[in-house]
JSON list of C-alpha atoms and ligand atoms in Angstrom, two decimals:
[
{"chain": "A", "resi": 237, "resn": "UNK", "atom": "CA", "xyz": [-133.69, -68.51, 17.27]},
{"chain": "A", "resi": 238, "resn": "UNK", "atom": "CA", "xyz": [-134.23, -70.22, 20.98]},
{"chain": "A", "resi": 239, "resn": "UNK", "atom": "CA", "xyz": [-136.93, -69.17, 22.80]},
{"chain": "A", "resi": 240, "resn": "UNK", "atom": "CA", "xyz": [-138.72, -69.79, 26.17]},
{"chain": "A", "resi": 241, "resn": "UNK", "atom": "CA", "xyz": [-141.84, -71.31, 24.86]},
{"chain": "A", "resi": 242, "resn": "UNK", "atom": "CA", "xyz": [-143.88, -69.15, 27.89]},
{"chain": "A", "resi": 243, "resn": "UNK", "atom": "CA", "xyz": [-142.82, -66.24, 27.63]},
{"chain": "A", "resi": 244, "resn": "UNK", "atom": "CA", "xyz": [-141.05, -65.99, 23.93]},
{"chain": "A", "resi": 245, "resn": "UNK", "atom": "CA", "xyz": [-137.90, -64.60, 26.17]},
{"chain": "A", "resi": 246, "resn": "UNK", "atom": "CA", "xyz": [-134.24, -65.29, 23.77]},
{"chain": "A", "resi": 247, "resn": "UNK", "atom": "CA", "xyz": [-132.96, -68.93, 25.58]},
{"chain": "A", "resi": 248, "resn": "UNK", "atom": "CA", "xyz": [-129.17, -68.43, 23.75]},
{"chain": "A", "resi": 249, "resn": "UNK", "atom": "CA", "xyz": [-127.79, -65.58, 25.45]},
{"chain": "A", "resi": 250, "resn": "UNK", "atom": "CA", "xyz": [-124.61, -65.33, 26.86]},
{"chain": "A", "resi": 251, "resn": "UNK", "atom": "CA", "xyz": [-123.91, -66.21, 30.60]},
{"chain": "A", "resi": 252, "resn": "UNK", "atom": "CA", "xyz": [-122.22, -63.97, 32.62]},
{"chain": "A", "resi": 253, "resn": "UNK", "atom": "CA", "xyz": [-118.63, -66.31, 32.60]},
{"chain": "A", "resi": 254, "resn": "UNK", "atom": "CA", "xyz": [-119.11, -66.85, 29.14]},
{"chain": "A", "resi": 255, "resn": "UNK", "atom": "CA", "xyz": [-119.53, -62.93, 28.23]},
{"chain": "A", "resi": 256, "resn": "UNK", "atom": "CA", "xyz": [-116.66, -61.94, 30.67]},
{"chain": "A", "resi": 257, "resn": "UNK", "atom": "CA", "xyz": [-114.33, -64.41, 29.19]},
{"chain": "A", "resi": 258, "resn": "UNK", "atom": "CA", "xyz": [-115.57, -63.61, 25.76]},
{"chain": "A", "resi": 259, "resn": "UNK", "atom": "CA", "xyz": [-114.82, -59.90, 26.17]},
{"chain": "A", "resi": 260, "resn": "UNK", "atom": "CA", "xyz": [-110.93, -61.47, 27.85]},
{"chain": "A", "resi": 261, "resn": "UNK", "atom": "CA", "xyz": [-110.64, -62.83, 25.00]},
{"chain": "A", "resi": 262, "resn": "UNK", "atom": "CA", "xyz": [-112.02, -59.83, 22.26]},
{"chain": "A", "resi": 263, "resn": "UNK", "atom": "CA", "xyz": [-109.55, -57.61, 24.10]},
{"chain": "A", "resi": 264, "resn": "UNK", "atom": "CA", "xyz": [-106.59, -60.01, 23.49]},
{"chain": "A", "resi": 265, "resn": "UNK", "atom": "CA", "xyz": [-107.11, -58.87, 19.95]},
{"chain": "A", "resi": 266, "resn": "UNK", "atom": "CA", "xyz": [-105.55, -55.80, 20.42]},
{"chain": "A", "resi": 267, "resn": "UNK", "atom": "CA", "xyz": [-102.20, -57.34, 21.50]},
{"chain": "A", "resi": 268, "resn": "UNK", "atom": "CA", "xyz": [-99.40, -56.81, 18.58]},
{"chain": "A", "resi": 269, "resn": "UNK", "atom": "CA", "xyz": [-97.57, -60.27, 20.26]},
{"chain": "A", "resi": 270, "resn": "UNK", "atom": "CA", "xyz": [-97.20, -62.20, 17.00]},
{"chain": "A", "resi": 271, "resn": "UNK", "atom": "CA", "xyz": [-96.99, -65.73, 19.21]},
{"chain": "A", "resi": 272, "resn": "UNK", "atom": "CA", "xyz": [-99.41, -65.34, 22.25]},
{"chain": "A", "resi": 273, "resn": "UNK", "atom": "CA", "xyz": [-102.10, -62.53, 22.55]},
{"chain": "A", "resi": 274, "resn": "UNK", "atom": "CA", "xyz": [-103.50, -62.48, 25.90]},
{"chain": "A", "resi": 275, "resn": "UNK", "atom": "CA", "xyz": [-106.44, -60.72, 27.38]},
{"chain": "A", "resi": 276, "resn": "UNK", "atom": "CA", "xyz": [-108.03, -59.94, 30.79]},
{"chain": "A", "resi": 277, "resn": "UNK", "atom": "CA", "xyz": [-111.41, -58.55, 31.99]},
{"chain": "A", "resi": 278, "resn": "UNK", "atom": "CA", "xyz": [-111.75, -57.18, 35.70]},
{"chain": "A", "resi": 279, "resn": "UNK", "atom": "CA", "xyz": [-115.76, -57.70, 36.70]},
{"chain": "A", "resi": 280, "resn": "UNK", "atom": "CA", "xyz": [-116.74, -56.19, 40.41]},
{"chain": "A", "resi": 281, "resn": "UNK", "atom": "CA", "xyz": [-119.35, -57.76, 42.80]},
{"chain": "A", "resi": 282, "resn": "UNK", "atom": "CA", "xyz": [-122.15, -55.92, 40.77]},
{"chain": "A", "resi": 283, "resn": "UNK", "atom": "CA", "xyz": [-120.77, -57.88, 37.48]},
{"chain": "A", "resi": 284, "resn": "UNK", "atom": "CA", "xyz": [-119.76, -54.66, 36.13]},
{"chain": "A", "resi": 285, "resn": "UNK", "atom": "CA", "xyz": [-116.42, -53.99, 34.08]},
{"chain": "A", "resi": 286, "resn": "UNK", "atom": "CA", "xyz": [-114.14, -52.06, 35.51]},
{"chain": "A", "resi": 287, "resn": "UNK", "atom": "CA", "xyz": [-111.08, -53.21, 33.37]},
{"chain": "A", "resi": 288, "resn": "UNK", "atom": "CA", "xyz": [-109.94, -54.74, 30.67]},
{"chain": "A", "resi": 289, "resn": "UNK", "atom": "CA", "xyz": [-105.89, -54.99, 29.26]},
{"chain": "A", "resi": 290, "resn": "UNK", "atom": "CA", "xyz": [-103.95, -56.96, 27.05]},
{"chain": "A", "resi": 291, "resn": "UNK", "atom": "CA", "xyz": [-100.44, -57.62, 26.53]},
{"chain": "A", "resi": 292, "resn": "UNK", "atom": "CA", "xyz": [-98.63, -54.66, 25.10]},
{"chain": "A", "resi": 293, "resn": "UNK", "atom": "CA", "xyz": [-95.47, -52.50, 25.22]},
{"chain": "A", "resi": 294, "resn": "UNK", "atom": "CA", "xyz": [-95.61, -49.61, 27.89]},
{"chain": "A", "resi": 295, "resn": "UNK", "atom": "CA", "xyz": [-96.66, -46.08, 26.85]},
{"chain": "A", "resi": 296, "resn": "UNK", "atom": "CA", "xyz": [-94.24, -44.52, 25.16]},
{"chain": "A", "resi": 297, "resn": "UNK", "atom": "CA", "xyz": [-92.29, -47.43, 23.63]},
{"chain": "A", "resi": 298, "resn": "UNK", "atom": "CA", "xyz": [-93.50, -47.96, 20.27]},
{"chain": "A", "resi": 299, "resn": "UNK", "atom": "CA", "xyz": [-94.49, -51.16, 19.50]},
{"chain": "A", "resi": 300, "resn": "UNK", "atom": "CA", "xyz": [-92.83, -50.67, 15.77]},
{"chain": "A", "resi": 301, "resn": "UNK", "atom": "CA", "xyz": [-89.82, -49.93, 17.72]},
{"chain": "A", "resi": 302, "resn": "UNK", "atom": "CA", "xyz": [-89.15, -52.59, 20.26]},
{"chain": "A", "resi": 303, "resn": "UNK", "atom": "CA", "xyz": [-89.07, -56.08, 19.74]},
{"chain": "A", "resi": 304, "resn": "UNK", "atom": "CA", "xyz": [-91.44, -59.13, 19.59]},
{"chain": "A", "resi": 305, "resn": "UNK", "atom": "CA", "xyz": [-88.68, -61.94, 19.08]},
{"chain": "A", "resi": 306, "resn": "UNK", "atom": "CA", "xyz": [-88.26, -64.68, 21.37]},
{"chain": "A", "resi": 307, "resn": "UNK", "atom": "CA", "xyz": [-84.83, -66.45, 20.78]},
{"chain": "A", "resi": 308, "resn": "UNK", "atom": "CA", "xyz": [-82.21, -63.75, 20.38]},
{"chain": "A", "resi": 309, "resn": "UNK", "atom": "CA", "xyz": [-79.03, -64.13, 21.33]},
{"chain": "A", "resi": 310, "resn": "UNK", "atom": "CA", "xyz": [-79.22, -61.03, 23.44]},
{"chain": "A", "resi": 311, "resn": "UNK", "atom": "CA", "xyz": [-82.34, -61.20, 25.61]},
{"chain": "A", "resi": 312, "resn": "UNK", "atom": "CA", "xyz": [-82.66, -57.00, 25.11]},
{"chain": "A", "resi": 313, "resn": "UNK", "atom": "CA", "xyz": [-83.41, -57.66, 21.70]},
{"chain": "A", "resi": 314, "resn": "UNK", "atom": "CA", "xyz": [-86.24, -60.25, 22.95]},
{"chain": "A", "resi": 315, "resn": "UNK", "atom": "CA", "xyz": [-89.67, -58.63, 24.24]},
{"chain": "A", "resi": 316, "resn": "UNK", "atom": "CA", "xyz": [-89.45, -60.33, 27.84]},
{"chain": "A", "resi": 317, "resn": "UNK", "atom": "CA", "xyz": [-88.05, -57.50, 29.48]},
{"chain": "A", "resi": 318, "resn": "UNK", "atom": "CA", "xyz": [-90.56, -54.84, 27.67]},
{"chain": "A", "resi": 319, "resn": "UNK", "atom": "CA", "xyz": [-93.90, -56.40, 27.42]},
{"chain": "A", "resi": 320, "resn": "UNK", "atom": "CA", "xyz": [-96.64, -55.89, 29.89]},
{"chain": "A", "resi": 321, "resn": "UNK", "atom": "CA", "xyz": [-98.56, -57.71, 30.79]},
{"chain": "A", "resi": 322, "resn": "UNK", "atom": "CA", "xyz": [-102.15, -58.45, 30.17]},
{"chain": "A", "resi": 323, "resn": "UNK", "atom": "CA", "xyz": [-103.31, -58.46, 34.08]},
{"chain": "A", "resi": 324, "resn": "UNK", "atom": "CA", "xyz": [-100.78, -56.04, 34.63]},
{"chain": "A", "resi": 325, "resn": "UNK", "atom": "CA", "xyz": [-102.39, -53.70, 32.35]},
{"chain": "A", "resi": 326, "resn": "UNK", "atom": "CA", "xyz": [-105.99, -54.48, 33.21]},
{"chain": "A", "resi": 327, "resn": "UNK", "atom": "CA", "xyz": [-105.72, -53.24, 36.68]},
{"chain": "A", "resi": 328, "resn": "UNK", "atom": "CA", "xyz": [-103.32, -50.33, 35.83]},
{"chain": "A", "resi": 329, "resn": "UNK", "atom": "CA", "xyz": [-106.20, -49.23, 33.24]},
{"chain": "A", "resi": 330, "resn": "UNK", "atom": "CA", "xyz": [-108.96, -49.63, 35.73]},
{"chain": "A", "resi": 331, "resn": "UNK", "atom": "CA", "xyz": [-112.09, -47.22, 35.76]},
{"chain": "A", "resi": 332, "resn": "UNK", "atom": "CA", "xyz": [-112.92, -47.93, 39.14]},
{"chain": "A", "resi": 333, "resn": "UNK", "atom": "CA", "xyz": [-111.12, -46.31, 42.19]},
{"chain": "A", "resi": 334, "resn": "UNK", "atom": "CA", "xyz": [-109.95, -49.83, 42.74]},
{"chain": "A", "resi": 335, "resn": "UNK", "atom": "CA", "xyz": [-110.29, -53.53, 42.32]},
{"chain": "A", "resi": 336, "resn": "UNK", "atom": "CA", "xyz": [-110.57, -54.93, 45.45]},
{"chain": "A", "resi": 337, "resn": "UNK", "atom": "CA", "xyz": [-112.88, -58.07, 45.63]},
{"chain": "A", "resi": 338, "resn": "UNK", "atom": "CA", "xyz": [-113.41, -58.04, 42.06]},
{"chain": "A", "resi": 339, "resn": "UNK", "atom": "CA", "xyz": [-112.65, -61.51, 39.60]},
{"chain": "A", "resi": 340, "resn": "UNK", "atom": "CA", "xyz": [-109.90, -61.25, 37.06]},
{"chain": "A", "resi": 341, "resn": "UNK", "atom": "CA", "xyz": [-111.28, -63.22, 33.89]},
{"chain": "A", "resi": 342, "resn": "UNK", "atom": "CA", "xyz": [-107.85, -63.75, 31.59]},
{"chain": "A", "resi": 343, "resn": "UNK", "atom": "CA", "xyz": [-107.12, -66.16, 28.81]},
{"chain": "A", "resi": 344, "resn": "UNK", "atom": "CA", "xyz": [-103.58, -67.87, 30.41]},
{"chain": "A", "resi": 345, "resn": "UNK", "atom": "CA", "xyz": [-103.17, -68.68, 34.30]},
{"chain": "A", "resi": 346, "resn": "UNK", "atom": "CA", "xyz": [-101.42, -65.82, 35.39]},
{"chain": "A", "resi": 347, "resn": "UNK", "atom": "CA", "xyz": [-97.22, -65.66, 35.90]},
{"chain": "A", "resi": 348, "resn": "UNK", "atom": "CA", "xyz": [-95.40, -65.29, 39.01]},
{"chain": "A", "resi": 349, "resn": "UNK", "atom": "CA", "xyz": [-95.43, -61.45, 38.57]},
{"chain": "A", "resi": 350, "resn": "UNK", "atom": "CA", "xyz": [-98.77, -60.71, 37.84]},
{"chain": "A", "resi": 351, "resn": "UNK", "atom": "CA", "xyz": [-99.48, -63.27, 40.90]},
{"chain": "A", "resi": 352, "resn": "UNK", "atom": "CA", "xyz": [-98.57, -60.28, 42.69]},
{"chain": "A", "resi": 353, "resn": "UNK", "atom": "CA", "xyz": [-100.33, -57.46, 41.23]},
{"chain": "A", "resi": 354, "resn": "UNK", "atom": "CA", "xyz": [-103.52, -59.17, 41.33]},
{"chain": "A", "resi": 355, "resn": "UNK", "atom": "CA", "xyz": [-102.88, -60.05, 45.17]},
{"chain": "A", "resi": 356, "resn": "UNK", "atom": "CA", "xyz": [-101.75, -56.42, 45.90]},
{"chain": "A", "resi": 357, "resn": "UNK", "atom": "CA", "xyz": [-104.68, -54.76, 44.03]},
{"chain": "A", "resi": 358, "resn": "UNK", "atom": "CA", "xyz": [-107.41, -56.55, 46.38]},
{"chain": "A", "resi": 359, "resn": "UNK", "atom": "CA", "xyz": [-108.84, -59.37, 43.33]},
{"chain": "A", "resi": 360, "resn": "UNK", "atom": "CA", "xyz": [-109.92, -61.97, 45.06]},
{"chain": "A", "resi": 361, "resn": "UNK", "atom": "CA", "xyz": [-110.72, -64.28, 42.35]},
{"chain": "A", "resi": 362, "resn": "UNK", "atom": "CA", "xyz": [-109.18, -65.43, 38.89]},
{"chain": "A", "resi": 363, "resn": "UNK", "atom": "CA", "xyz": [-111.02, -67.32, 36.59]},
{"chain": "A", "resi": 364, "resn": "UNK", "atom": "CA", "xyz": [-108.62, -68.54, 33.35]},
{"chain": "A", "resi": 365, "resn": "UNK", "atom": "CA", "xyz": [-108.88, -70.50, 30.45]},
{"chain": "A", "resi": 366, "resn": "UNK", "atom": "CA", "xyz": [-105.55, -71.80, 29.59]},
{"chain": "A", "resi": 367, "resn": "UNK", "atom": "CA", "xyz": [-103.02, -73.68, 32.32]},
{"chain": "A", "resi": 368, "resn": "UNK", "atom": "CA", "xyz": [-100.60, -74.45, 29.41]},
{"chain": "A", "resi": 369, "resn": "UNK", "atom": "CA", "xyz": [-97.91, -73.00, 31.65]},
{"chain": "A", "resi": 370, "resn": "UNK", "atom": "CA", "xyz": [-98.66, -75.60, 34.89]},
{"chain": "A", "resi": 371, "resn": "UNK", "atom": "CA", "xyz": [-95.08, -77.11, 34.77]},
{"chain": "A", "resi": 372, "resn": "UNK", "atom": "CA", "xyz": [-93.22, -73.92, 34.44]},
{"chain": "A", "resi": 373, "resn": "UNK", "atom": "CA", "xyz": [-92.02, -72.50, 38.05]},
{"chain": "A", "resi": 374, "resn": "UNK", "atom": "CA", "xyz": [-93.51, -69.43, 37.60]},
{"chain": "A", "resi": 375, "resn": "UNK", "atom": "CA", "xyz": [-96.99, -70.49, 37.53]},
{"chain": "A", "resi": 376, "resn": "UNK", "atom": "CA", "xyz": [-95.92, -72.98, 40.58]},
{"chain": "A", "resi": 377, "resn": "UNK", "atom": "CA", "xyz": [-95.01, -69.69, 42.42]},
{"chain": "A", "resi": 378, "resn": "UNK", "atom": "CA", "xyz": [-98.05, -68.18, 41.28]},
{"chain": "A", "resi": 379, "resn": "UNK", "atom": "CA", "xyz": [-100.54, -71.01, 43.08]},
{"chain": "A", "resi": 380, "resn": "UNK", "atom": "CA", "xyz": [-98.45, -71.14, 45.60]},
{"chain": "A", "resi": 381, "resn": "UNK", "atom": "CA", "xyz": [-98.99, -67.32, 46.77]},
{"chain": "A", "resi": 382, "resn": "UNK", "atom": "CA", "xyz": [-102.44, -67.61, 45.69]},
{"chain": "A", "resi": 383, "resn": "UNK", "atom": "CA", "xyz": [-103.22, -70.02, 48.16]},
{"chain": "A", "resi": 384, "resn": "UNK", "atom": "CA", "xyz": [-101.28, -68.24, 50.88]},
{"chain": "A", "resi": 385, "resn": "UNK", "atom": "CA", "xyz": [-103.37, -65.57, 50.03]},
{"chain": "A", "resi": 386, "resn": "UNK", "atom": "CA", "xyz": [-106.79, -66.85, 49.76]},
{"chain": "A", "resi": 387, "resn": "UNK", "atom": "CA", "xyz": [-107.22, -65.96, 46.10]},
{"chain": "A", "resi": 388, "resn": "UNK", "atom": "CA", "xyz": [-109.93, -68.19, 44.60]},
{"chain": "A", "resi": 389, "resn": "UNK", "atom": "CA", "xyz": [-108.91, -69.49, 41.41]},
{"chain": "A", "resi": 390, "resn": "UNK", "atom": "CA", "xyz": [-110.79, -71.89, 38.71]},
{"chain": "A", "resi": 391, "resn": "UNK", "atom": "CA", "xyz": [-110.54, -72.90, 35.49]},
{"chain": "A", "resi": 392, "resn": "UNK", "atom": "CA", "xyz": [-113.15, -71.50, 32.99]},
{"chain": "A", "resi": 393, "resn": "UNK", "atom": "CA", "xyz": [-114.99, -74.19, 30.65]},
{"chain": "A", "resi": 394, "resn": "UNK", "atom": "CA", "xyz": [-116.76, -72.58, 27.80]},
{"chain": "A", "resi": 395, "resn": "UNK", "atom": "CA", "xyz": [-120.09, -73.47, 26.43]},
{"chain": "A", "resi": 396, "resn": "UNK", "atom": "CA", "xyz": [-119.51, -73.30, 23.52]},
{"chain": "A", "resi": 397, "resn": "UNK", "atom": "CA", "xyz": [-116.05, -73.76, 21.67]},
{"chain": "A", "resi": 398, "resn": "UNK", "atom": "CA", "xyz": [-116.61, -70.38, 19.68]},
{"chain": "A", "resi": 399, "resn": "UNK", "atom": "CA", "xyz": [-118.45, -67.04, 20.16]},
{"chain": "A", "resi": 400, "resn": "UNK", "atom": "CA", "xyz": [-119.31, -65.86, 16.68]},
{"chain": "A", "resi": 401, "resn": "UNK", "atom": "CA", "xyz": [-119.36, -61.90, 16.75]},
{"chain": "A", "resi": 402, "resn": "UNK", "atom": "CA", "xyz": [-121.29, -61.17, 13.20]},
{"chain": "A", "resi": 403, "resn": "UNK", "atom": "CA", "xyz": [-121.28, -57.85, 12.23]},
{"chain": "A", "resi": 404, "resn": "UNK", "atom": "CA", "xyz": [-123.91, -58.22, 9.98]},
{"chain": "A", "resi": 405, "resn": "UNK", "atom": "CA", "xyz": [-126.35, -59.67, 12.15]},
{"chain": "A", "resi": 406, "resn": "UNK", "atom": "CA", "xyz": [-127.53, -56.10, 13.57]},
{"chain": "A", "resi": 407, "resn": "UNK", "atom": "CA", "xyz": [-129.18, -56.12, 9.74]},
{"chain": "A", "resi": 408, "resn": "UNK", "atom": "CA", "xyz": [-131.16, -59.38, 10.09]},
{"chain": "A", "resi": 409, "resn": "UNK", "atom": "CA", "xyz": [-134.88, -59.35, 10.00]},
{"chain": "A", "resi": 410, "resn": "UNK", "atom": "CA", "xyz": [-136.77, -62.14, 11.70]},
{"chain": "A", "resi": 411, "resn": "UNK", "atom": "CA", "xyz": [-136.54, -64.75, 8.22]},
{"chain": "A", "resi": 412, "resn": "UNK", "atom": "CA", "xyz": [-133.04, -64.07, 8.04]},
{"chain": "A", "resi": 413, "resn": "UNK", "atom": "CA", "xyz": [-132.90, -65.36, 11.84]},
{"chain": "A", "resi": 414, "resn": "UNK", "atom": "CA", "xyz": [-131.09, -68.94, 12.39]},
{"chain": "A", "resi": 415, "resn": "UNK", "atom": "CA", "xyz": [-133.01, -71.93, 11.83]},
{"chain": "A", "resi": 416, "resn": "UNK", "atom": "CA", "xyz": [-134.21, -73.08, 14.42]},
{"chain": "A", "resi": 417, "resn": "UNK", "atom": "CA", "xyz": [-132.39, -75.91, 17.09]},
{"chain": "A", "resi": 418, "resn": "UNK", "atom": "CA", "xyz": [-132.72, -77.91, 19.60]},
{"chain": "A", "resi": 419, "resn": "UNK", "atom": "CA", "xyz": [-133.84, -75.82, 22.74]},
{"chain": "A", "resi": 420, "resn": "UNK", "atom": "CA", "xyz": [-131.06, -75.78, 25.68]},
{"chain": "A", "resi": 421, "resn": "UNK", "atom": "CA", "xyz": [-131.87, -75.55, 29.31]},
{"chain": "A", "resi": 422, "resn": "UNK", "atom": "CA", "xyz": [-132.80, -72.24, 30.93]},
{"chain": "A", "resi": 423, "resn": "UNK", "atom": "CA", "xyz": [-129.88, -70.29, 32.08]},
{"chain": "A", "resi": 424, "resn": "UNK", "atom": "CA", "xyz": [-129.95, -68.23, 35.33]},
{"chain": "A", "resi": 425, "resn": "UNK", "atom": "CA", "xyz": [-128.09, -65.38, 34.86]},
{"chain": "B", "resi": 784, "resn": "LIG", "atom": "O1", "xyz": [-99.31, -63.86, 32.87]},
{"chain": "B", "resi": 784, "resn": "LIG", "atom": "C1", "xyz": [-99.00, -63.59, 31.68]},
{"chain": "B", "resi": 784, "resn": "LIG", "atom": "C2", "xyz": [-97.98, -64.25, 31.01]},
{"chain": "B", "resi": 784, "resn": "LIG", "atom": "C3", "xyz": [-97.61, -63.84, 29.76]},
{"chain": "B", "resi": 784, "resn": "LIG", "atom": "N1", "xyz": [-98.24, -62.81, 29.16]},
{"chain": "B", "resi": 784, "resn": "LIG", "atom": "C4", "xyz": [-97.81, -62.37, 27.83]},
{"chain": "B", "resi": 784, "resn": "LIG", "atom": "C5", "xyz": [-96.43, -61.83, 27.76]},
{"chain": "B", "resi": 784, "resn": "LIG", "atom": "C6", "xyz": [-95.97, -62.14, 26.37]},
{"chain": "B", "resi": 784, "resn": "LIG", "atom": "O2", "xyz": [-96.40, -61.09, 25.48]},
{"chain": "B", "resi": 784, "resn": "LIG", "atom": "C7", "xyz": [-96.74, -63.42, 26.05]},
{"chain": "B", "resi": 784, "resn": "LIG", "atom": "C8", "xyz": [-95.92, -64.66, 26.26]},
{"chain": "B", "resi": 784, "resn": "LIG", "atom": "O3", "xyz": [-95.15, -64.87, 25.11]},
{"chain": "B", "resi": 784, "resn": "LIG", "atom": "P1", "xyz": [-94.65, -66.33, 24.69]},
{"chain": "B", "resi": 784, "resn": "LIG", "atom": "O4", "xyz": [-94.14, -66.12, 23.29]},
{"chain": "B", "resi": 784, "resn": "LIG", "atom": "O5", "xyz": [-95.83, -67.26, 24.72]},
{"chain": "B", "resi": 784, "resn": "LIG", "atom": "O6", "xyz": [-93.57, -66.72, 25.66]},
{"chain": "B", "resi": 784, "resn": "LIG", "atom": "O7", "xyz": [-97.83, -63.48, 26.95]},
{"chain": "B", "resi": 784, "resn": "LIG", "atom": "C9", "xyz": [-99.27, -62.17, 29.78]},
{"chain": "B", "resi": 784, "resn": "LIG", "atom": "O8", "xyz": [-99.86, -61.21, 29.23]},
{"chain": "B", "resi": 784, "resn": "LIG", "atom": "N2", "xyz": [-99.64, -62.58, 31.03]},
{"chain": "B", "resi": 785, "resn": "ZN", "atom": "ZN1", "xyz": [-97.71, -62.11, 33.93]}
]
C-alpha cells in the first residue's frame, strides 16, 4: 500500500477525473450493444453524481426483441434507429432537478444528436475518452455547435491504463495488502 509517510494517509486513491470516468466506464457495462458499449456520468459543481446512462433500447422495447445488427439490408432491422443513447440517457435518468453547469464524463466524443441534448440540458462541459469518430461528420457537427455554444470540451487521459475493481479485496487484512511500490506524488483532490 502507498502512504503519506507524515501522516500514514492512503497516496493511491482515485482522482476525481479518474473516478468519474471510471464509474462512465463501469456503467457502460450494462449496455447489451455487442460492438460498442458506451457509458456516461453527469458530476455537478459540488462533484456529486447526478446521472449516469448507457446505451440501451428505450423502455418498453425489449432488448431480446429488437435488433443489435449493423449491416442489414434493411436499416429497420439494424439498431440505429432504436438505440439510445448513452448521454441521451444519462440526462433523461437524472436525479437532480436538472443538469445545468454540470460536466458530462462519457467514454466516446459525443454524436451530432446528443451534441444537442447536452447543449439544451445546461452541461457546460464534456470530458471523453475516445475521439475515434473525429473524421465522421457527425462529430464535426458536434464541435462545431459546441463551440458556438461555449461548451468546454477535453479529452480525458487516464492514469492508469486499468482500474482493477476486486471484489475480494473488501476481505484483505493488512499482510494480504499489495507489496509495496514506488511512492507517486501527492494528489490534490
Ligand atoms: O454519442 C454516441 C454515439 C454512439 N453511441 C452508441 C450507439 C450505438 O449503440 C453504439 C455505436 O455502435 P457502432 O456499432 O459502434 O456503430 O454507440 C452512444 O451511446 N453515444
Ligand atoms: Zn449520440
Amino acid at each position: 500500500m502507498i502512504s503519506n509517510p507524515t501522516s500514514g494517509k492512503r497516496e493511491n486513491y482515485l482522482n476525481w477525473n479518474d473516478f468519474f470516468m471510471a464509474t462512465a466506464f463501469l456503467v457502460a457495462k450494462r449496455s447489451k450493444d455487442p460492438v460498442s458499449q458506451v457509458g456516461a456520468c453527469i458530476v455537478n459543481q459540488d462533484k456529486k453524481i447526478v446521472a449516469t446512462g448507457y446505451n440501451g433500447m428505450p423502455l418498453g422495447c425489449s432488448d431480446d426483441e429488437f435488433p443489435w445488427g449493423k449491416k442489414t439490408s434493411n436499416k429497420l432491422d439494424s439498431k440505429y434507429f432504436y438505440v439510445c443513447h448513452a448521454e441521451m440517457n444519462a440526462v433523461m435518468n437524472k436525479n437532480s432537478a436538472d443538469v445545468k453547469n454540470c460536466t458530462i464524463y462519457v467514454g466516446l466524443f459525443p454524436c451530432n444528436e446528443c451534441a444537442k441534448i447536452i447543449i439544451q440540458s445546461g452541461i457546460k462541459e464534456v470530458v471523453y475518452m475516445s475521439d475515434k469518430h473525429a473524421h465522421k461528420k457527425e462529430t464535426v457537427a458536434a464541435k462545431r455547435m459546441f463551440d458556438s455554444a461555449g461548451i468546454k470540451y477535453w479529452q480525458y487521459i487516464p492514469t492508469d491504463e486499468k482500474v482493477v475493481i476486486d471484489f475480494s479485496e473488501i476481505n484483505w487484512n493488512e499482510q494480504r495488502q499489495v507489496p509495496e511500490t514506488p511512492q507517486k506524488m501527492s494528489q490534490q483532490d
